[in-house]
PDB file of C-alpha atoms in Angstrom:
ATOM      1  CA  GLU A   1       0.000   0.000   0.000  1.00 56.00           C
ATOM      2  CA  ALA A   2       1.374   3.364  -1.060  1.00 59.00           C
ATOM      3  CA  ASP A   3       2.124   5.886   1.664  1.00 91.00           C
ATOM      4  CA  ILE A   4       1.292   9.024  -0.238  1.00 96.00           C
ATOM      5  CA  TYR A   5      -1.548  11.260   0.826  1.00 96.00           C
ATOM      6  CA  GLN A   6      -3.412  14.098  -0.789  1.00 97.00           C
ATOM      7  CA  THR A   7      -5.760  16.536   0.904  1.00 97.00           C
ATOM      8  CA  PRO A   8      -8.428  17.555   0.402  1.00 97.00           C
ATOM      9  CA  ARG A   9     -10.053  14.790  -1.683  1.00 95.00           C
ATOM     10  CA  TYR A  10     -12.697  17.188  -2.966  1.00 96.00           C
ATOM     11  CA  LEU A  11     -12.698  20.978  -3.068  1.00 97.00           C
ATOM     12  CA  VAL A  12     -15.323  23.375  -4.376  1.00 97.00           C
ATOM     13  CA  ILE A  13     -14.183  26.975  -4.315  1.00 97.00           C
ATOM     14  CA  GLY A  14     -15.139  30.333  -5.784  1.00 97.00           C
ATOM     15  CA  THR A  15     -13.343  32.142  -8.557  1.00 97.00           C
ATOM     16  CA  GLY A  16     -10.432  34.282  -7.418  1.00 96.00           C
ATOM     17  CA  LYS A  17      -9.666  32.329  -4.262  1.00 97.00           C
ATOM     18  CA  LYS A  18      -6.180  31.130  -3.418  1.00 97.00           C
ATOM     19  CA  ILE A  19      -5.901  27.394  -2.874  1.00 96.00           C
ATOM     20  CA  THR A  20      -3.215  24.950  -1.851  1.00 97.00           C
ATOM     21  CA  LEU A  21      -3.432  21.245  -2.578  1.00 97.00           C
ATOM     22  CA  GLU A  22      -1.400  19.170  -0.156  1.00 98.00           C
ATOM     23  CA  CYS A  23       0.672  16.108  -0.974  1.00 98.00           C
ATOM     24  CA  SER A  24       2.829  14.155   1.462  1.00 98.00           C
ATOM     25  CA  GLN A  25       4.728  10.884   1.208  1.00 97.00           C
ATOM     26  CA  THR A  26       6.444   8.842   3.906  1.00 95.00           C
ATOM     27  CA  MET A  27       8.568   6.640   1.655  1.00 94.00           C
ATOM     28  CA  GLY A  28      11.578   8.958   1.468  1.00 93.00           C
ATOM     29  CA  HIS A  29      11.278   9.246  -2.306  1.00 95.00           C
ATOM     30  CA  ASP A  30      13.399  11.968  -3.877  1.00 95.00           C
ATOM     31  CA  LYS A  31      11.195  12.535  -6.930  1.00 95.00           C
ATOM     32  CA  MET A  32       7.684  13.910  -6.762  1.00 97.00           C
ATOM     33  CA  TYR A  33       5.179  14.842  -9.471  1.00 96.00           C
ATOM     34  CA  TRP A  34       1.889  16.597 -10.058  1.00 97.00           C
ATOM     35  CA  TYR A  35      -0.343  15.396 -12.868  1.00 96.00           C
ATOM     36  CA  GLN A  36      -3.548  17.012 -14.091  1.00 96.00           C
ATOM     37  CA  GLN A  37      -6.221  14.639 -15.307  1.00 93.00           C
ATOM     38  CA  ASP A  38      -8.824  16.052 -17.656  1.00 87.00           C
ATOM     39  CA  PRO A  39     -12.392  14.734 -17.979  1.00 80.00           C
ATOM     40  CA  GLY A  40     -11.301  12.674 -20.962  1.00 76.00           C
ATOM     41  CA  MET A  41      -8.994  10.790 -18.564  1.00 86.00           C
ATOM     42  CA  GLU A  42      -5.680  11.913 -20.071  1.00 88.00           C
ATOM     43  CA  LEU A  43      -2.890  12.596 -17.597  1.00 91.00           C
ATOM     44  CA  HIS A  44      -0.553  15.525 -18.125  1.00 93.00           C
ATOM     45  CA  LEU A  45       2.575  16.253 -16.100  1.00 94.00           C
ATOM     46  CA  ILE A  46       2.419  19.812 -14.769  1.00 95.00           C
ATOM     47  CA  HIS A  47       5.229  19.841 -12.164  1.00 96.00           C
ATOM     48  CA  TYR A  48       8.233  17.712 -11.346  1.00 95.00           C
ATOM     49  CA  SER A  49      10.666  17.782  -8.441  1.00 96.00           C
ATOM     50  CA  TYR A  50      14.049  16.069  -8.381  1.00 92.00           C
ATOM     51  CA  GLY A  51      14.515  16.718  -4.698  1.00 94.00           C
ATOM     52  CA  VAL A  52      14.458  19.421  -2.052  1.00 96.00           C
ATOM     53  CA  ASN A  53      14.531  22.919  -3.556  1.00 95.00           C
ATOM     54  CA  SER A  54      14.491  21.477  -7.095  1.00 95.00           C
ATOM     55  CA  THR A  55      11.342  21.860  -9.181  1.00 95.00           C
ATOM     56  CA  GLU A  56      10.547  22.335 -12.833  1.00 94.00           C
ATOM     57  CA  LYS A  57       7.525  22.748 -15.066  1.00 92.00           C
ATOM     58  CA  GLY A  58       6.044  19.736 -16.760  1.00 90.00           C
ATOM     59  CA  ASP A  59       4.769  19.135 -20.260  1.00 85.00           C
ATOM     60  CA  LEU A  60       1.455  20.939 -19.806  1.00 85.00           C
ATOM     61  CA  SER A  61       1.578  24.632 -19.025  1.00 82.00           C
ATOM     62  CA  SER A  62      -0.077  25.404 -15.699  1.00 86.00           C
ATOM     63  CA  GLU A  63      -0.703  28.578 -13.741  1.00 90.00           C
ATOM     64  CA  SER A  64      -0.079  26.677 -10.539  1.00 93.00           C
ATOM     65  CA  THR A  65       3.166  26.782  -8.585  1.00 95.00           C
ATOM     66  CA  VAL A  66       4.860  24.233  -6.349  1.00 96.00           C
ATOM     67  CA  SER A  67       7.468  24.155  -3.624  1.00 95.00           C
ATOM     68  CA  ARG A  68       9.668  21.399  -2.194  1.00 97.00           C
ATOM     69  CA  ILE A  69      11.107  22.555   1.097  1.00 97.00           C
ATOM     70  CA  ARG A  70      11.004  19.103   2.674  1.00 96.00           C
ATOM     71  CA  THR A  71      11.507  15.740   1.025  1.00 96.00           C
ATOM     72  CA  GLU A  72       8.115  14.450   2.084  1.00 97.00           C
ATOM     73  CA  HIS A  73       5.984  17.463   1.181  1.00 97.00           C
ATOM     74  CA  PHE A  74       5.093  18.842  -2.292  1.00 98.00           C
ATOM     75  CA  PRO A  75       2.194  21.306  -2.165  1.00 98.00           C
ATOM     76  CA  LEU A  76       0.613  22.879  -5.238  1.00 97.00           C
ATOM     77  CA  THR A  77      -0.762  26.424  -5.094  1.00 96.00           C
ATOM     78  CA  LEU A  78      -3.133  28.385  -7.293  1.00 95.00           C
ATOM     79  CA  GLU A  79      -3.007  32.097  -6.441  1.00 95.00           C
ATOM     80  CA  SER A  80      -6.338  32.905  -8.085  1.00 95.00           C
ATOM     81  CA  ALA A  81      -8.552  29.987  -9.023  1.00 95.00           C
ATOM     82  CA  ARG A  82     -10.599  30.093 -12.225  1.00 95.00           C
ATOM     83  CA  PRO A  83     -13.212  27.730 -13.671  1.00 95.00           C
ATOM     84  CA  SER A  84     -10.619  26.581 -16.229  1.00 93.00           C
ATOM     85  CA  HIS A  85      -8.658  25.095 -13.294  1.00 94.00           C
ATOM     86  CA  THR A  86     -11.454  22.629 -12.600  1.00 95.00           C
ATOM     87  CA  SER A  87      -9.863  19.200 -12.876  1.00 95.00           C
ATOM     88  CA  GLN A  88      -8.504  16.245 -10.952  1.00 95.00           C
ATOM     89  CA  TYR A  89      -4.975  16.692  -9.621  1.00 96.00           C
ATOM     90  CA  LEU A  90      -2.859  13.617  -8.881  1.00 96.00           C
ATOM     91  CA  CYS A  91       0.358  13.639  -6.887  1.00 97.00           C
ATOM     92  CA  ALA A  92       2.966  10.881  -7.181  1.00 96.00           C
ATOM     93  CA  SER A  93       6.427  10.005  -5.908  1.00 96.00           C
ATOM     94  CA  SER A  94       9.212   7.637  -6.860  1.00 94.00           C
ATOM     95  CA  THR A  95      12.928   7.001  -6.821  1.00 90.00           C
ATOM     96  CA  SER A  96      14.966   6.598 -10.013  1.00 82.00           C
ATOM     97  CA  ASN A  97      14.498   2.843  -9.889  1.00 80.00           C
ATOM     98  CA  THR A  98      10.966   2.353  -8.594  1.00 84.00           C
ATOM     99  CA  GLU A  99       7.577   2.776 -10.103  1.00 89.00           C
ATOM    100  CA  ALA A 100       5.604   5.905  -9.286  1.00 93.00           C
ATOM    101  CA  PHE A 101       3.179   5.697  -6.361  1.00 94.00           C
ATOM    102  CA  PHE A 102       0.072   7.840  -6.614  1.00 95.00           C
ATOM    103  CA  GLY A 103      -2.128   9.541  -4.076  1.00 95.00           C
ATOM    104  CA  GLN A 104      -5.899   9.293  -4.315  1.00 94.00           C
ATOM    105  CA  GLY A 105      -6.187  12.663  -6.023  1.00 94.00           C
ATOM    106  CA  THR A 106      -7.905  15.975  -5.366  1.00 96.00           C
ATOM    107  CA  ARG A 107     -10.943  16.809  -7.416  1.00 95.00           C
ATOM    108  CA  LEU A 108     -11.074  20.593  -7.720  1.00 96.00           C
ATOM    109  CA  THR A 109     -14.162  22.478  -8.866  1.00 96.00           C
ATOM    110  CA  VAL A 110     -13.979  26.236  -9.298  1.00 97.00           C
ATOM    111  CA  VAL A 111     -17.368  27.948  -9.520  1.00 97.00           C
TER     112      VAL A 111
ATOM    113  CA  GLY B   1       9.839  13.068 -27.723  1.00 84.00           C
ATOM    114  CA  ASN B   2       8.383  10.148 -25.820  1.00 89.00           C
ATOM    115  CA  SER B   3       4.824   9.057 -26.428  1.00 93.00           C
ATOM    116  CA  VAL B   4       2.443   6.202 -25.672  1.00 96.00           C
ATOM    117  CA  THR B   5      -0.497   5.168 -27.826  1.00 96.00           C
ATOM    118  CA  GLN B   6      -3.156   2.815 -26.535  1.00 95.00           C
ATOM    119  CA  MET B   7      -6.393   1.580 -27.984  1.00 88.00           C
ATOM    120  CA  GLU B   8      -9.431   3.728 -27.485  1.00 86.00           C
ATOM    121  CA  GLY B   9     -12.302   2.560 -25.371  1.00 85.00           C
ATOM    122  CA  PRO B  10     -14.610   1.856 -23.976  1.00 93.00           C
ATOM    123  CA  VAL B  11     -14.012  -1.849 -24.218  1.00 96.00           C
ATOM    124  CA  THR B  12     -17.092  -3.809 -23.187  1.00 97.00           C
ATOM    125  CA  LEU B  13     -16.751  -7.517 -22.430  1.00 97.00           C
ATOM    126  CA  SER B  14     -18.780 -10.233 -20.817  1.00 97.00           C
ATOM    127  CA  GLU B  15     -17.474 -11.883 -17.674  1.00 97.00           C
ATOM    128  CA  GLU B  16     -14.863 -14.592 -18.379  1.00 97.00           C
ATOM    129  CA  ALA B  17     -14.021 -13.147 -21.807  1.00 97.00           C
ATOM    130  CA  PHE B  18     -10.425 -12.668 -22.977  1.00 98.00           C
ATOM    131  CA  LEU B  19      -9.019  -9.156 -22.740  1.00 97.00           C
ATOM    132  CA  THR B  20      -6.407  -7.433 -24.865  1.00 97.00           C
ATOM    133  CA  ILE B  21      -5.610  -3.732 -24.619  1.00 97.00           C
ATOM    134  CA  ASN B  22      -3.016  -2.646 -27.154  1.00 97.00           C
ATOM    135  CA  CYS B  23      -0.191  -0.281 -26.242  1.00 98.00           C
ATOM    136  CA  THR B  24       2.684   0.950 -28.382  1.00 97.00           C
ATOM    137  CA  TYR B  25       5.333   3.479 -27.498  1.00 97.00           C
ATOM    138  CA  THR B  26       7.900   5.819 -28.993  1.00 95.00           C
ATOM    139  CA  ALA B  27      11.049   6.470 -27.015  1.00 92.00           C
ATOM    140  CA  THR B  28      14.787   6.508 -27.365  1.00 87.00           C
ATOM    141  CA  GLY B  29      16.943   4.129 -25.412  1.00 87.00           C
ATOM    142  CA  TYR B  30      15.471   1.532 -23.108  1.00 90.00           C
ATOM    143  CA  PRO B  31      12.469   2.849 -21.234  1.00 94.00           C
ATOM    144  CA  SER B  32      10.672   0.969 -18.479  1.00 95.00           C
ATOM    145  CA  LEU B  33       7.043   0.170 -19.237  1.00 97.00           C
ATOM    146  CA  PHE B  34       4.065   0.086 -16.903  1.00 97.00           C
ATOM    147  CA  TRP B  35       0.367  -0.607 -16.738  1.00 98.00           C
ATOM    148  CA  TYR B  36      -1.599   1.333 -14.151  1.00 97.00           C
ATOM    149  CA  VAL B  37      -5.264   0.889 -13.226  1.00 97.00           C
ATOM    150  CA  GLN B  38      -7.665   3.554 -11.968  1.00 95.00           C
ATOM    151  CA  TYR B  39     -10.909   2.623 -10.232  1.00 92.00           C
ATOM    152  CA  PRO B  40     -13.696   5.224 -10.034  1.00 87.00           C
ATOM    153  CA  GLY B  41     -12.855   8.107  -7.746  1.00 83.00           C
ATOM    154  CA  GLU B  42      -9.383   6.794  -6.990  1.00 86.00           C
ATOM    155  CA  GLY B  43      -5.787   7.484  -7.898  1.00 88.00           C
ATOM    156  CA  LEU B  44      -3.663   5.215 -10.038  1.00 93.00           C
ATOM    157  CA  GLN B  45      -2.393   1.848  -8.849  1.00 94.00           C
ATOM    158  CA  LEU B  46       0.464  -0.026 -10.436  1.00 96.00           C
ATOM    159  CA  LEU B  47      -0.798  -3.186 -12.105  1.00 97.00           C
ATOM    160  CA  LEU B  48       2.441  -4.530 -13.589  1.00 97.00           C
ATOM    161  CA  LYS B  49       5.761  -3.437 -15.021  1.00 96.00           C
ATOM    162  CA  ALA B  50       8.679  -4.518 -17.190  1.00 96.00           C
ATOM    163  CA  THR B  51      12.069  -2.891 -17.199  1.00 94.00           C
ATOM    164  CA  LYS B  52      13.832  -4.502 -20.152  1.00 92.00           C
ATOM    165  CA  ALA B  53      13.117  -6.138 -23.471  1.00 93.00           C
ATOM    166  CA  ASP B  54      11.382  -9.539 -23.340  1.00 95.00           C
ATOM    167  CA  ASP B  55      10.461  -9.095 -19.669  1.00 96.00           C
ATOM    168  CA  LYS B  56       6.950 -10.214 -18.821  1.00 97.00           C
ATOM    169  CA  GLY B  57       5.099  -8.370 -16.101  1.00 97.00           C
ATOM    170  CA  SER B  58       2.211 -10.133 -14.405  1.00 97.00           C
ATOM    171  CA  ASN B  59      -0.211  -9.497 -11.565  1.00 97.00           C
ATOM    172  CA  LYS B  60      -3.762 -10.580 -10.653  1.00 95.00           C
ATOM    173  CA  GLY B  61      -4.051 -12.617 -13.867  1.00 97.00           C
ATOM    174  CA  PHE B  62      -2.962  -9.726 -16.090  1.00 98.00           C
ATOM    175  CA  GLU B  63       0.160 -10.044 -18.237  1.00 98.00           C
ATOM    176  CA  ALA B  64       2.160  -7.859 -20.608  1.00 98.00           C
ATOM    177  CA  THR B  65       5.420  -8.548 -22.444  1.00 98.00           C
ATOM    178  CA  TYR B  66       7.951  -5.833 -23.340  1.00 97.00           C
ATOM    179  CA  ARG B  67       8.494  -6.219 -27.085  1.00 96.00           C
ATOM    180  CA  LYS B  68      11.251  -3.896 -28.251  1.00 94.00           C
ATOM    181  CA  GLU B  69      11.109  -5.042 -31.866  1.00 94.00           C
ATOM    182  CA  THR B  70       7.477  -3.941 -32.143  1.00 96.00           C
ATOM    183  CA  THR B  71       7.709  -1.217 -29.432  1.00 96.00           C
ATOM    184  CA  SER B  72       4.664  -2.728 -27.763  1.00 97.00           C
ATOM    185  CA  PHE B  73       3.429  -3.658 -24.295  1.00 98.00           C
ATOM    186  CA  HIS B  74      -0.044  -5.118 -24.785  1.00 98.00           C
ATOM    187  CA  LEU B  75      -2.107  -5.970 -21.707  1.00 98.00           C
ATOM    188  CA  GLU B  76      -3.879  -9.343 -21.612  1.00 98.00           C
ATOM    189  CA  LYS B  77      -6.060 -11.297 -19.232  1.00 98.00           C
ATOM    190  CA  GLY B  78      -7.523 -14.684 -19.932  1.00 97.00           C
ATOM    191  CA  SER B  79     -10.796 -14.315 -18.049  1.00 96.00           C
ATOM    192  CA  VAL B  80     -12.058 -10.922 -16.910  1.00 97.00           C
ATOM    193  CA  GLN B  81     -14.325 -10.321 -13.934  1.00 97.00           C
ATOM    194  CA  VAL B  82     -16.818  -7.576 -13.209  1.00 96.00           C
ATOM    195  CA  SER B  83     -14.369  -6.263 -10.603  1.00 96.00           C
ATOM    196  CA  ASP B  84     -11.840  -5.584 -13.389  1.00 97.00           C
ATOM    197  CA  SER B  85     -14.007  -2.733 -14.664  1.00 96.00           C
ATOM    198  CA  ALA B  86     -11.754   0.321 -14.495  1.00 96.00           C
ATOM    199  CA  VAL B  87      -9.584   2.587 -16.628  1.00 96.00           C
ATOM    200  CA  TYR B  88      -6.216   1.171 -17.687  1.00 97.00           C
ATOM    201  CA  PHE B  89      -3.208   3.337 -18.517  1.00 97.00           C
ATOM    202  CA  CYS B  90      -0.061   2.294 -20.308  1.00 97.00           C
ATOM    203  CA  ALA B  91       3.001   4.361 -19.390  1.00 96.00           C
ATOM    204  CA  LEU B  92       6.718   4.603 -20.026  1.00 95.00           C
ATOM    205  CA  ARG B  93       9.584   5.972 -17.968  1.00 93.00           C
ATOM    206  CA  PRO B  94      12.673   6.975 -19.950  1.00 90.00           C
ATOM    207  CA  ASP B  95      16.050   5.615 -18.880  1.00 88.00           C
ATOM    208  CA  THR B  96      17.755   9.019 -19.038  1.00 83.00           C
ATOM    209  CA  GLY B  97      16.976  12.650 -18.323  1.00 79.00           C
ATOM    210  CA  ARG B  98      13.753  13.591 -16.621  1.00 78.00           C
ATOM    211  CA  ARG B  99      12.361  10.264 -15.554  1.00 80.00           C
ATOM    212  CA  ALA B 100       8.720  11.180 -15.193  1.00 89.00           C
ATOM    213  CA  LEU B 101       6.061   8.869 -16.553  1.00 92.00           C
ATOM    214  CA  THR B 102       4.480   9.546 -19.923  1.00 93.00           C
ATOM    215  CA  PHE B 103       0.977   8.067 -20.116  1.00 94.00           C
ATOM    216  CA  GLY B 104      -1.277   6.842 -22.856  1.00 95.00           C
ATOM    217  CA  SER B 105      -4.775   8.258 -23.034  1.00 94.00           C
ATOM    218  CA  GLY B 106      -6.344   5.457 -21.003  1.00 95.00           C
ATOM    219  CA  THR B 107      -8.768   2.683 -21.951  1.00 96.00           C
ATOM    220  CA  ARG B 108     -12.009   2.219 -20.057  1.00 96.00           C
ATOM    221  CA  LEU B 109     -12.964  -1.425 -19.547  1.00 96.00           C
ATOM    222  CA  GLN B 110     -16.521  -2.392 -18.696  1.00 96.00           C
ATOM    223  CA  VAL B 111     -17.190  -6.009 -17.791  1.00 97.00           C
ATOM    224  CA  GLN B 112     -20.812  -7.135 -17.773  1.00 96.00           C
ATOM    225  CA  PRO B 113     -22.062 -10.073 -15.686  1.00 94.00           C
TER     226      PRO B 113
END
């Protein structure tokens, strides 16, 4: 069983609000990821972290930002939420030699 | 760049039918290949993996063989159950550079009793 946790599971929020999606893992993995999953199911990498204080943008442009101050914690922030940000956000972690372990996801709805 | 192509769904089967979900990939070098499964309202779970050519990954009756000559990693199961209904994703992880997973578009499987 994967030890990676995302909170909240569901979030409904108004336009213009600032939000932070939390992701924590207890496996000591150096690499962490955020994927955005659209209603058509496709998964797109939006952020990637190699380790503490090392992050980069993914393949899909996103207005969100991330930070990696501690190995186990990789929060994603939206400064001003918009309806176009409505989606499912999946966090994952791995080492160079293991598969990626995924959290249960946060389903965000911006109204 | 790297890419994964998998058959479109939904795939609808009767219980105990044979399942094949096709997956092909484009990548340089020797990527690792994975099948993940997503049940409704959940994150992704690893189903099986293969890290080098001719490896066969297997789990819960599912199998897939890493075929480098055809750049394929097709998922098979001999007898599906209603509980196998889910979305299945094929993915690759490159062996160099940024080692994040690249996913296929997902295939929804519906198994009817």
